[in-house]
Coordinates of C-alpha atoms and ligand atoms in Angstrom, one line a residue:
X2 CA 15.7 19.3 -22.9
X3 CA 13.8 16.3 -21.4
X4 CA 16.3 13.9 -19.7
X5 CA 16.0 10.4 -21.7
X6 CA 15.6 7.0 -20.5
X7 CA 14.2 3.6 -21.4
X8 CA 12.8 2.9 -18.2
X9 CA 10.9 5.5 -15.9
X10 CA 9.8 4.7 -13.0
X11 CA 7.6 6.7 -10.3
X12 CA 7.8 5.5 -7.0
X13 CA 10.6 4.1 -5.1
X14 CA 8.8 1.5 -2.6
X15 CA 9.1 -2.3 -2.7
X16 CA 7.7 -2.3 -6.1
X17 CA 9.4 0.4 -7.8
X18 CA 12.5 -0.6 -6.6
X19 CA 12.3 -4.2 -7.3
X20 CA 11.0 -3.9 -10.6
X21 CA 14.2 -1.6 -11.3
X22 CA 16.3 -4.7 -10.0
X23 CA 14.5 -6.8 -12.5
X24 CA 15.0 -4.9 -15.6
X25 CA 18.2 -6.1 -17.8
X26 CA 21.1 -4.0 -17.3
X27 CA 21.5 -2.5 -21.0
X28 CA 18.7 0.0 -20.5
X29 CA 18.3 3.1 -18.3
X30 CA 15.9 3.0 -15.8
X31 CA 15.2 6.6 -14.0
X32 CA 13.5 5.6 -10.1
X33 CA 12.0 9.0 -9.1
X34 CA 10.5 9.4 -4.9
X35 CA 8.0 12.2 -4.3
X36 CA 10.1 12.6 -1.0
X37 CA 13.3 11.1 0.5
X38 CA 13.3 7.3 -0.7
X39 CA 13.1 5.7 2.7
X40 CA 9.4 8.0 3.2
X41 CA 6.8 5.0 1.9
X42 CA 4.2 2.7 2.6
X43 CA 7.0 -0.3 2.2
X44 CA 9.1 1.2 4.5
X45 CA 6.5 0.6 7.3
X46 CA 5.7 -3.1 6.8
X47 CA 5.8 -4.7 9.6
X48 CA 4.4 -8.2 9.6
X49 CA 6.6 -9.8 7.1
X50 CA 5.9 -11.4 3.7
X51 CA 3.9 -14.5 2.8
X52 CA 5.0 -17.2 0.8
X53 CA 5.2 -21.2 1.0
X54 CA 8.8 -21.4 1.3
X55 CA 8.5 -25.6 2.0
X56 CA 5.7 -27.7 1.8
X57 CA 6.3 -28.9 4.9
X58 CA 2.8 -28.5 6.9
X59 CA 1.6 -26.0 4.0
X60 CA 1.1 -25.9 -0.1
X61 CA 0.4 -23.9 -2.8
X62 CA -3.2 -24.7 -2.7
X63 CA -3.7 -23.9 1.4
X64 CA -2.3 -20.2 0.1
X65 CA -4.4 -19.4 -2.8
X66 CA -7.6 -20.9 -0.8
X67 CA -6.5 -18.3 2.1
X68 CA -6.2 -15.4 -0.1
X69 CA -9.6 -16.4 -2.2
X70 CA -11.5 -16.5 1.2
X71 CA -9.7 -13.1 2.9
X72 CA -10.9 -11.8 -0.5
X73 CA -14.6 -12.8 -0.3
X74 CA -13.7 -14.4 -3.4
X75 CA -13.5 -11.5 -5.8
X76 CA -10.2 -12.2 -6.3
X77 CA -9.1 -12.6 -9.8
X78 CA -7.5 -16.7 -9.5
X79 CA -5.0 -16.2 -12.3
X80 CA -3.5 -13.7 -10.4
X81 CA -3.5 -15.3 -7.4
X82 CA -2.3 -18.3 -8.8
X83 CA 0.7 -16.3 -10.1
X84 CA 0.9 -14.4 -6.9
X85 CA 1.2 -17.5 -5.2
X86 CA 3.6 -20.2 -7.4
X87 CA 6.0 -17.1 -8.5
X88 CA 6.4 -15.6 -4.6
X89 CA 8.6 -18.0 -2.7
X90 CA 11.3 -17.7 -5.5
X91 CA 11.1 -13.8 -5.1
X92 CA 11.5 -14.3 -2.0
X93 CA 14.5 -16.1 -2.1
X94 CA 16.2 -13.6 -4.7
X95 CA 15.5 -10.6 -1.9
X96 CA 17.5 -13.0 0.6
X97 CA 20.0 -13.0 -2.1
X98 CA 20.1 -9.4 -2.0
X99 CA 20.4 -9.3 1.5
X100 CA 17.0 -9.1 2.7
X101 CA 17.7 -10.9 6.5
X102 CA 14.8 -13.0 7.7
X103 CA 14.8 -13.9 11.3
X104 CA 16.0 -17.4 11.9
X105 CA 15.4 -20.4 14.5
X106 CA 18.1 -21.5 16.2
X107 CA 18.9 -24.3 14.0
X108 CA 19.0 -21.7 10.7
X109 CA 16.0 -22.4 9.1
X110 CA 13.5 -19.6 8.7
X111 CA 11.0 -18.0 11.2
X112 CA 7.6 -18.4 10.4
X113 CA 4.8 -16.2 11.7
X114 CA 0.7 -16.5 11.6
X115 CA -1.4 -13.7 10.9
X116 CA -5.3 -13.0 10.3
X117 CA -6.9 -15.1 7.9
X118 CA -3.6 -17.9 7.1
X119 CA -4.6 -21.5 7.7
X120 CA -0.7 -21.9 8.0
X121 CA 2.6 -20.0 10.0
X122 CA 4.2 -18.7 6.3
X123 CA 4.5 -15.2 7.2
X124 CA 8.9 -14.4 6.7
X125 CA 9.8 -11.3 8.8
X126 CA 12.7 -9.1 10.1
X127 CA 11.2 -8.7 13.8
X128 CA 8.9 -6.1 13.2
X129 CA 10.7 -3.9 11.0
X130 CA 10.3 -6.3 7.7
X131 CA 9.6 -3.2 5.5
X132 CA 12.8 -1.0 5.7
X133 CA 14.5 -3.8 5.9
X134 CA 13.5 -4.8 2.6
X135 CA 13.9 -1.3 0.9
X136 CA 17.4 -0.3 2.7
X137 CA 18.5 -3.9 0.7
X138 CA 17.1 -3.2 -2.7
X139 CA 17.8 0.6 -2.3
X140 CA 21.4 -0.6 -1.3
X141 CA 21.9 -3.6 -4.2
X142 CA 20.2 -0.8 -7.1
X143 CA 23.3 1.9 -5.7
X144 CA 25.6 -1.1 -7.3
X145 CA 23.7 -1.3 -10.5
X146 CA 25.0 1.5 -13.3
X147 CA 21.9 1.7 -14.9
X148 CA 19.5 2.5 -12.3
X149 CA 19.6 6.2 -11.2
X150 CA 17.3 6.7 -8.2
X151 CA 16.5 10.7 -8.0
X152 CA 14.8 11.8 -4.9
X153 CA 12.2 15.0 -3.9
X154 CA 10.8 14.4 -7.7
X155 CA 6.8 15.0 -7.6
X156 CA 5.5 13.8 -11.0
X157 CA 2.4 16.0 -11.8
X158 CA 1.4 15.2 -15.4
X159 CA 2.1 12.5 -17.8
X160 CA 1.8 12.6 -21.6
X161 CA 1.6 10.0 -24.3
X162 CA 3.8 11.0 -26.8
X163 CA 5.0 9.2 -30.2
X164 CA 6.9 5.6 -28.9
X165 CA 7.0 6.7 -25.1
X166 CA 5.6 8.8 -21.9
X167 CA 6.6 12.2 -21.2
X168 CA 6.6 13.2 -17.3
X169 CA 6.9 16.3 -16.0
X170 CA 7.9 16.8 -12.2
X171 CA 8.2 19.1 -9.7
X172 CA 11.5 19.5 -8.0
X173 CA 12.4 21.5 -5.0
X174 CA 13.1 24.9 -7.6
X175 CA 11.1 24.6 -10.2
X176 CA 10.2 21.5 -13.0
X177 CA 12.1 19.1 -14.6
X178 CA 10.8 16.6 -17.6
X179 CA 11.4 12.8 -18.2
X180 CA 11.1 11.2 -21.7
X181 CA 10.5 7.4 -21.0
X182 CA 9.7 4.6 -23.9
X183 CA 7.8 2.9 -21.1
X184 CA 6.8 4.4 -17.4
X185 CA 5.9 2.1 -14.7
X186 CA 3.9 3.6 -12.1
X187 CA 5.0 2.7 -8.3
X188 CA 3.6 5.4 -6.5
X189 CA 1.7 3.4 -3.5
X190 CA -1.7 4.1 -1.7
X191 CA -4.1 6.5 -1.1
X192 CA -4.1 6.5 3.0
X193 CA -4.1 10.5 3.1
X194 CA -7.5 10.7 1.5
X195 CA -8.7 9.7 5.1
X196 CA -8.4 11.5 8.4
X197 CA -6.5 8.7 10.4
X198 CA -4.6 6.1 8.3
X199 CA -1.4 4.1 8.6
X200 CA 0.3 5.2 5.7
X201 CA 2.9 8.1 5.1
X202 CA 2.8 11.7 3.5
X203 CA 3.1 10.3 0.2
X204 CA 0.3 8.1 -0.3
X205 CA -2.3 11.0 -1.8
X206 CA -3.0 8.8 -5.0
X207 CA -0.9 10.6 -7.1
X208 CA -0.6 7.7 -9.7
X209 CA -4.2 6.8 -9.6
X210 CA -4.6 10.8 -10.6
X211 CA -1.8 10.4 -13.3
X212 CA -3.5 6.8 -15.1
X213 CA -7.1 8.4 -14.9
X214 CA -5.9 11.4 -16.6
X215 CA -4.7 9.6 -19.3
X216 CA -7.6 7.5 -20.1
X217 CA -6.7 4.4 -18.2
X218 CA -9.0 2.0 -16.5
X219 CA -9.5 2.9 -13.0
X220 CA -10.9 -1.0 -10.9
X221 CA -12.4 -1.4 -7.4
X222 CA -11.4 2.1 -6.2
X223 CA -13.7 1.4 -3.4
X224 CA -11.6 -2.0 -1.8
X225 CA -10.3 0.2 0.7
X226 CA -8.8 -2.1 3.7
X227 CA -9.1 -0.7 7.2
X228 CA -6.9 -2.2 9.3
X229 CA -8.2 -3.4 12.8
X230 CA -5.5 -2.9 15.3
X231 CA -4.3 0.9 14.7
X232 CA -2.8 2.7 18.2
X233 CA -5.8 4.8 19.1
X234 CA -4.6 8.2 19.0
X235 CA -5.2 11.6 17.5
X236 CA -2.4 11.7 15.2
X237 CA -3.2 11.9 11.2
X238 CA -0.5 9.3 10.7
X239 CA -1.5 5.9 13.0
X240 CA 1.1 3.6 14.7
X241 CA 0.3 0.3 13.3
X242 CA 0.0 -2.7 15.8
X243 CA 0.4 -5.7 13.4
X244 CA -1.9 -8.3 13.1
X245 CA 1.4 -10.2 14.0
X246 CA 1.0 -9.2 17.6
X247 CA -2.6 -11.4 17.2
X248 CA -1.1 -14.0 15.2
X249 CA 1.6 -14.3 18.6
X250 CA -1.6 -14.4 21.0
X251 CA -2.9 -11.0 21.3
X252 CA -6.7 -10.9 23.1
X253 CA -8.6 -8.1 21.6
X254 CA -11.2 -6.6 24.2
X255 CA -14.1 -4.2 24.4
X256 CA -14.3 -1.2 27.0
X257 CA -15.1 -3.6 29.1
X258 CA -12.0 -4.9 29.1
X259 CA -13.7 -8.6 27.6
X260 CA -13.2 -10.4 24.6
X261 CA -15.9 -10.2 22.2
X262 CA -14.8 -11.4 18.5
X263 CA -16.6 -14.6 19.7
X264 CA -20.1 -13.0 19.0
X265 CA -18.9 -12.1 15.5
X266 CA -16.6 -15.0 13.9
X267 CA -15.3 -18.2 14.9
X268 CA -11.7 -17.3 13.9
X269 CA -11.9 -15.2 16.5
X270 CA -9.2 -12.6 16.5
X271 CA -7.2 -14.0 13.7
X272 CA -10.4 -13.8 11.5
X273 CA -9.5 -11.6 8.2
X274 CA -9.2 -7.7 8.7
X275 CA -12.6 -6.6 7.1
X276 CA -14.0 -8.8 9.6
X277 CA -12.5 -7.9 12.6
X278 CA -12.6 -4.1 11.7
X279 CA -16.4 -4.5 10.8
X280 CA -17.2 -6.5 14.4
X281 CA -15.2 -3.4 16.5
X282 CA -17.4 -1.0 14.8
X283 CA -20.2 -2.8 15.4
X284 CA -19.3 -3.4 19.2
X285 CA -18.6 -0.2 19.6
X286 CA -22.3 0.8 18.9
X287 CA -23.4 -1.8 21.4
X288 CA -21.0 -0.4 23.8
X289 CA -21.0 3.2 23.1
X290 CA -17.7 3.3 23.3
X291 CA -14.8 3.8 21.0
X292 CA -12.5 2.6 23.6
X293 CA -10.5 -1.2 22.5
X294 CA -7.2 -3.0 23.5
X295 CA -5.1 -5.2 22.8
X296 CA -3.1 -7.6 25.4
X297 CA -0.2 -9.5 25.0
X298 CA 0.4 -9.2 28.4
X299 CA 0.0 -12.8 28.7
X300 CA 3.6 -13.5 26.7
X301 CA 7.0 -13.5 28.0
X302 CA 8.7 -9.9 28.3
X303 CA 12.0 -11.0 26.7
X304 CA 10.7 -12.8 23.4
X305 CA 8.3 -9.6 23.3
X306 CA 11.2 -7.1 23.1
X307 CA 12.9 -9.4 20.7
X308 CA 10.0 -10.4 18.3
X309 CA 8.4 -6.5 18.9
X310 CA 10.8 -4.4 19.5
X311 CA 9.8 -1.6 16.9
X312 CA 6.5 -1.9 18.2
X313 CA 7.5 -1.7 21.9
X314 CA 9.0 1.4 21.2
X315 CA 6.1 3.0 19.6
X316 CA 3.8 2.0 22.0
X317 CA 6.6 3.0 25.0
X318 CA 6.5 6.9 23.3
X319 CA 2.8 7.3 24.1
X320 CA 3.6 6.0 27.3
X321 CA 2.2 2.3 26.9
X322 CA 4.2 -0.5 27.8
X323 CA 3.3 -3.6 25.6
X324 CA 4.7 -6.1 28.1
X325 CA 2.8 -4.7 31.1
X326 CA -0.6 -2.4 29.7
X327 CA -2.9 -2.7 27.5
X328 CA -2.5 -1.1 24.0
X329 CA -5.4 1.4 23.1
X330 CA -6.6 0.2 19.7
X331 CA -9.1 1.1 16.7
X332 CA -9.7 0.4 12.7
X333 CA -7.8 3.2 10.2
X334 CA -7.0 3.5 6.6
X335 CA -4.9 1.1 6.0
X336 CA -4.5 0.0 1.9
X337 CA -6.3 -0.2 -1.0
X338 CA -6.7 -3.1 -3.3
X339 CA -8.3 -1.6 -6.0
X340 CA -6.3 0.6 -8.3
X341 CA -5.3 1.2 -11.8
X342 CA -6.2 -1.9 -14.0
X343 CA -3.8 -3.9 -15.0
X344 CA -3.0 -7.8 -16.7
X345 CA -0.5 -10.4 -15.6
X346 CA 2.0 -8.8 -17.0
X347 CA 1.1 -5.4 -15.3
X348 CA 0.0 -3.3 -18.6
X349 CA -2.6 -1.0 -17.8
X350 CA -5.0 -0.2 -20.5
X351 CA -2.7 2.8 -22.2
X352 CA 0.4 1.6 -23.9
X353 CA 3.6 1.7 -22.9
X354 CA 2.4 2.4 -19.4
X355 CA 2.4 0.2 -16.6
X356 CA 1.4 0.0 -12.7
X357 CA 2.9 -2.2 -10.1
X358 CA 2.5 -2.2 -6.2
X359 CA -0.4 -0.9 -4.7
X360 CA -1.3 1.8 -6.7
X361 CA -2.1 -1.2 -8.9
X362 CA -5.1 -3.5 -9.2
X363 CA -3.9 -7.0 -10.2
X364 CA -7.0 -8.8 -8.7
X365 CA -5.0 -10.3 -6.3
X366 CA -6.6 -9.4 -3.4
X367 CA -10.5 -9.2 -3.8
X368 CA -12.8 -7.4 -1.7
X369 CA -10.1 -7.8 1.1
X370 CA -6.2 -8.3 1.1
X371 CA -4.9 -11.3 3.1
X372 CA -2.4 -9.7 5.8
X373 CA 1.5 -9.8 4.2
X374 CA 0.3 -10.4 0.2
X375 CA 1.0 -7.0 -0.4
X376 CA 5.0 -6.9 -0.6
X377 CA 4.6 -10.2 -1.9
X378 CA 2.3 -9.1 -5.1
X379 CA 4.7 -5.8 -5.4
X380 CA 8.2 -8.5 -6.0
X381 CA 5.8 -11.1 -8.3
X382 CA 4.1 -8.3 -10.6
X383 CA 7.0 -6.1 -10.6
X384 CA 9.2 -8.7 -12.1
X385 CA 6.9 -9.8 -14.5
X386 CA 6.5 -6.2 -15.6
X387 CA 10.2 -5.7 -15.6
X388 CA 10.3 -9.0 -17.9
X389 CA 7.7 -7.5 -20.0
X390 CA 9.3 -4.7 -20.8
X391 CA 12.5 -6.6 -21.3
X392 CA 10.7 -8.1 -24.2
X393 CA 9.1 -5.5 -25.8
X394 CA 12.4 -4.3 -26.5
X395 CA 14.0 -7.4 -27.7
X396 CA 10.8 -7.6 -30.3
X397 CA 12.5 -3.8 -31.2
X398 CA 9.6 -1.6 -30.2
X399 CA 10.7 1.9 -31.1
X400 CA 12.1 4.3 -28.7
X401 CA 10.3 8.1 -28.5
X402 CA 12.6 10.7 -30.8
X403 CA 11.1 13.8 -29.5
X404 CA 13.1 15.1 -26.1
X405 CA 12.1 18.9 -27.0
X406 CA 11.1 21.2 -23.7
X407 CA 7.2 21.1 -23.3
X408 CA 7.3 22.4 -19.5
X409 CA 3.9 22.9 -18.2
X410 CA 3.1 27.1 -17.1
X411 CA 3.0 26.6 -13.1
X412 CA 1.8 30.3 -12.7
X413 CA -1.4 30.5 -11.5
X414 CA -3.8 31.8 -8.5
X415 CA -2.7 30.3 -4.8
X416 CA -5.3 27.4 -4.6
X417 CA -8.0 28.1 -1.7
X418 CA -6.9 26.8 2.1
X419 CA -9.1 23.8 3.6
X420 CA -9.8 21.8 0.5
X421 CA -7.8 18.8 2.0
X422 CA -9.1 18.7 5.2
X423 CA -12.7 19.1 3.7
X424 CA -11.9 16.0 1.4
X425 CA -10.8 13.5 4.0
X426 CA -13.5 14.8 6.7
X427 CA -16.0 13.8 3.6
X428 CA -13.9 10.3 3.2
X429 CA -14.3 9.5 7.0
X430 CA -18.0 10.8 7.4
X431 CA -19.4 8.7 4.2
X432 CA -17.1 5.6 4.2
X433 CA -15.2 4.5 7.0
X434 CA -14.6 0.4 7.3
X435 CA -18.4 0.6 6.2
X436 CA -20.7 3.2 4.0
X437 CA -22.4 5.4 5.7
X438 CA -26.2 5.7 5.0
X439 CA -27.1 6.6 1.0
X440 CA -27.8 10.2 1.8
X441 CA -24.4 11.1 3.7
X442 CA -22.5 8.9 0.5
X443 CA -24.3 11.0 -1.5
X444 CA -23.7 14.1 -0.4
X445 CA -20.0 13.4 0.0
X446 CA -19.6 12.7 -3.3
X447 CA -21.9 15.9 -4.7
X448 CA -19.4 17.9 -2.9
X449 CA -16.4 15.9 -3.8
X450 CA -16.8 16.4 -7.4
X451 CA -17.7 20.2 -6.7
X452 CA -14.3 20.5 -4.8
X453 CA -12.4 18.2 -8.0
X454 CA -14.1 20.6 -10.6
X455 CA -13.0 23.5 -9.6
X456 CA -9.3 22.4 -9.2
X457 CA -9.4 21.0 -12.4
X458 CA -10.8 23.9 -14.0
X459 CA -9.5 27.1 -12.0
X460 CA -5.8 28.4 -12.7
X461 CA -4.3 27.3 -9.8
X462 CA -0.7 27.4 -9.6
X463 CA 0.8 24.6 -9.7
X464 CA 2.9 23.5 -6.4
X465 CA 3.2 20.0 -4.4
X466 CA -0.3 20.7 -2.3
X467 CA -1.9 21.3 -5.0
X468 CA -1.1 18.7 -7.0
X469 CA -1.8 16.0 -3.9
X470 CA -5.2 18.2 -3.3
X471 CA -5.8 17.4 -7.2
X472 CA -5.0 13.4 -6.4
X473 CA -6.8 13.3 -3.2
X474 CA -9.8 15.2 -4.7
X475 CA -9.9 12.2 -7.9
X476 CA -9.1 9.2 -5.7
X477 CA -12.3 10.8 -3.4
X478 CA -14.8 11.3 -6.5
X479 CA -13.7 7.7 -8.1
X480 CA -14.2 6.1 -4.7
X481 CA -17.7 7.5 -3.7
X482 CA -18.5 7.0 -7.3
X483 CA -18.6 3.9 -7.2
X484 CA -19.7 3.3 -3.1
X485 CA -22.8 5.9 -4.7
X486 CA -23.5 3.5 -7.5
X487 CA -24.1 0.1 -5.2
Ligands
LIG517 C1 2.2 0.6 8.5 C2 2.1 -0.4 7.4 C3 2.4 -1.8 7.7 C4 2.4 -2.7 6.6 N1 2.7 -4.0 6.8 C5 2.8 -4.9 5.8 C6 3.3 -6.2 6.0 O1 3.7 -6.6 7.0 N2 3.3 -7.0 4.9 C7 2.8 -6.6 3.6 O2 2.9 -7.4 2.7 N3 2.4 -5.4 3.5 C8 2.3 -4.5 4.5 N4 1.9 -3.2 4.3 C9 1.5 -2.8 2.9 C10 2.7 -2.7 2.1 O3 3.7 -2.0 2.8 C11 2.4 -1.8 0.9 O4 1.3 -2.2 0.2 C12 3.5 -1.9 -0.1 O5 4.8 -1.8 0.5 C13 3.4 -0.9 -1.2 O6 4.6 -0.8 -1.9 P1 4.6 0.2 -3.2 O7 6.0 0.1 -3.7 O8 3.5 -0.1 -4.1 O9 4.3 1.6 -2.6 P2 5.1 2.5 -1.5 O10 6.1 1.6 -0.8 O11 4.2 3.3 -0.7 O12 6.0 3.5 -2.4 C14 5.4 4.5 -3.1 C15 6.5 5.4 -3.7 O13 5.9 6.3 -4.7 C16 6.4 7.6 -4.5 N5 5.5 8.5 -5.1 C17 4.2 8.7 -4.8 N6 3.7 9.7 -5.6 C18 4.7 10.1 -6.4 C19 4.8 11.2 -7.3 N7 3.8 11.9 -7.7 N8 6.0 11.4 -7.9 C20 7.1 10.6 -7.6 N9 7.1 9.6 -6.7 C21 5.9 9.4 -6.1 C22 6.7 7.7 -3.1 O14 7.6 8.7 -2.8 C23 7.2 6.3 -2.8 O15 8.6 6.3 -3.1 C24 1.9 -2.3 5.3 C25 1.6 -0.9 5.1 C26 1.7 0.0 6.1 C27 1.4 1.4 5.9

């Protein structure tokens, strides 16, 4: 039988978790994580969240006008609007679920700067904001009765079915099924399409997949952010090195060991990310050389420990010490800001189903997401979501009757080896921080939508790869798509 609940949601990050937190406490909400529910993009932030928390020295207006010109303006206004009047009093609610911001000495909040903010608004934990925030709301949803947070559950196919969503997941053993009256998709980003990106195993785009397939509109797939500052290494996974570290003084230089953001933008090495990431790749042409740094040398070794110190220890384990060396830097993957279409209220375009976080695209961010608006946008939309759903079911929308078994056959041929490797080689050949030239974008996506028709239509059996392969294939088509049709 299909396990019931009013409330499904798929993804345990800031936005799954907080729009549990914000449902009423007379319906069931399922939260289901694709791996252990610390493994996510949230659980990385480091920077912090922005939000005018006093209009000391700052407004609302100074923020929008920040995000609207980060975003090259192609930022939906209502939504930043809402993004930016709602946030400060999310922010206070995740204080009052124990979320610890660092403080001044005379207890009033810390404030940091990062690319592309007119104003220090940026609340942190030193530079472990992230898992500080999810170990609170995953800690403060163990209190709540009606929130049951199941973990190593892999959603691989959703179904509309009368008055709800049916999911069906893959567990360590086999496949379980979910029958939700609403589902709120949570799932994240789409880092692993790429070869080098900052975001964890489970951002393959599995929600994006799951939407599409059921008809939903799919918006500005190709927004993908690359952040500037990743530790240069030949990991898949990079080490971020916040755009805090700037924010706190950080020089960016060439191979040359000069600065050079002067020959691209006036804001220097705070200018927004697309900028920054777009004037390394360009220096590096001049320079024929891949080979960047940042130094925060210059600061005092103490406050850096203190401010840095998850930093400082990433750096220290490829044998770079922040204090005294210069870190090794260059652009990744980093986050998308398109996603699956959704209102205010965070409805996507099928009923009963709705995205929040990430995986989402609210219109918040444009063509480029202002640094720390991210967690922010995953609190604001997952509460209004939660709030919408709260209302549906006072208006009495019906609940689904039908729990019966409809498990999916998982039998099939093993799916061919390579395919994921081939996808992100194609990602980071035709579209890295810029297009590549039309005939390589076009190329890539001929052979991307070879590779996504044959795993759609072969009998593959069904397992965890080849359900990402299936995601990372999709997210790959819709995003050269549309690069394609510029
Ligand atoms: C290194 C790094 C640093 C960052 N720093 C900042 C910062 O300082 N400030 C800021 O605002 N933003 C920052 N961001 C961005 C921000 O962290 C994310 O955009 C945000 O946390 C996304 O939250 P989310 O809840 O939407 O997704 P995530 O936190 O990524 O959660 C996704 C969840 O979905 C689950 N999932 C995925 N697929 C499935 C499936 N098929 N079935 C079941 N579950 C599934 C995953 O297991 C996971 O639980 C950073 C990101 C990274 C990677």
């Amino acid at each position: 039988m299909s396990e019931k609940c009013d409330v499904l949601i798929v993804g345990c990050g800031a936005a799954g978790l907080y729009t549990a937190l914000s449902l009423p406490e007379n319906l069931n909400v399922t939260v289901l994580s694709k791996k252990d529910d610390t493994v996510s993009n949230s659980s990385l932030a480091q920077g912090g969240v922005a939000a005018v928390l006093s209009f000391e020295n700052d407004s609302f207006d100074l923020h929008i006008e920040d995000t609207m010109i980060a975003g090259q303006r192609c930022n939906d206004i209502d939504a930043v609007t809402t993004l930016v009047h709602e946030g400060p009093d999310q922010v206070r609610k995740i204080m009052e679920y124990g979320v610890d911001f660092d403080k001044n000495e005379d207890g009033t909040l810390q404030k940091t700067l990062e690319g592309g903010h007119s104003r220090r608004r940026i609340v942190h934990h030193k530079d472990t904001t992230g898992a500080e925030i999810v170990d609170k709301l995953l800690a403060q949803a163990a209190e709540r009765k009606n929130i049951k947070i199941l973990e190593n559950r892999a959603v691989f196919k959703l179904t509309c079915v009368k008055n709800g969503i049916r999911a069906n997941v893959l567990t360590g053993d086999g496949q379980e099924e979910y029958c939700a009256a609403y589902c709120v998709l949570a799932t994240g980003g789409i880092g692993r399409v790429y070869k080098y990106t900052t975001n964890p195993c489970v951002a393959t785009g599995d929600g994006i997949r799951l939407a599409y397939e059921l008809g939903a509109q799919i918006k500005n797939l190709s927004y993908v952010q690359f952040h500037p500052t990743a530790f240069n290494s030949d990991g898949r996974e990079q080490f971020l090195i916040s755009e805090a570290v700037r924010g706190e003084g950080a020089y960016l230089l060439n191979c040359n060991k000069e600065r050079f953001m002067q020959r691209y933008d006036e804001r220097l090495e705070l200018a927004p990310r697309d900028v920054v990431s777009k004037a390394i790749i360009i220096e590096s042409r001049r320079t024929g050389s891949n080979n960047f740094y940042l130094d925060i040398t210059h600061r005092d070794r103490d406050y850096l420990l203190n401010r840095f110190p998850g930093i400082y220890e990433g750096c220290l384990k490829y044998g770079v010490d922040i204090t005294k060396d210069l870190i090794p830097v260059f652009p990744c993957q980093h986050y998308l800001m398109g996603g699956i279409a959704v209102d205010l209220n965070s409805r996507t375009t099928v009923s009963r189903l709705y995205a929040v976080g990430e995986c989402s695209n609210t219109g918040v961010h444009g063509k480029n997401r202002l640094a720390s608006n991210s967690l922010l946008e995953a609190l604001v939309f997952g509460r209004r979501c939660a709030e919408d759903i709260s209302n549906c079911v006072k208006a009495g929308m019906p609940a689904p009757d039908d729990f019966s078994d409809h498990p999916v056959s998982l039998d099939g041929a093993p799916m061919m080896k390579g395919l994921r490797t081939e996808i992100r080689s194609i990602m980071q050949r035709s579209y890295f921080v810029m297009p590549a030239n039309a005939d390589v974008v076009r190329m890539g996506f001929k052979r991307v939508s070879e590779i996504l028709a044959r795993l759609q239509n072969g009998k593959f059996r069904i397992t965890p790869d080849y359900c990402e392969a299936l995601s990372l294939a999709t997210v790959a088509y819709i995003i050269l798509k549309e690069v394609s049709e510029k």
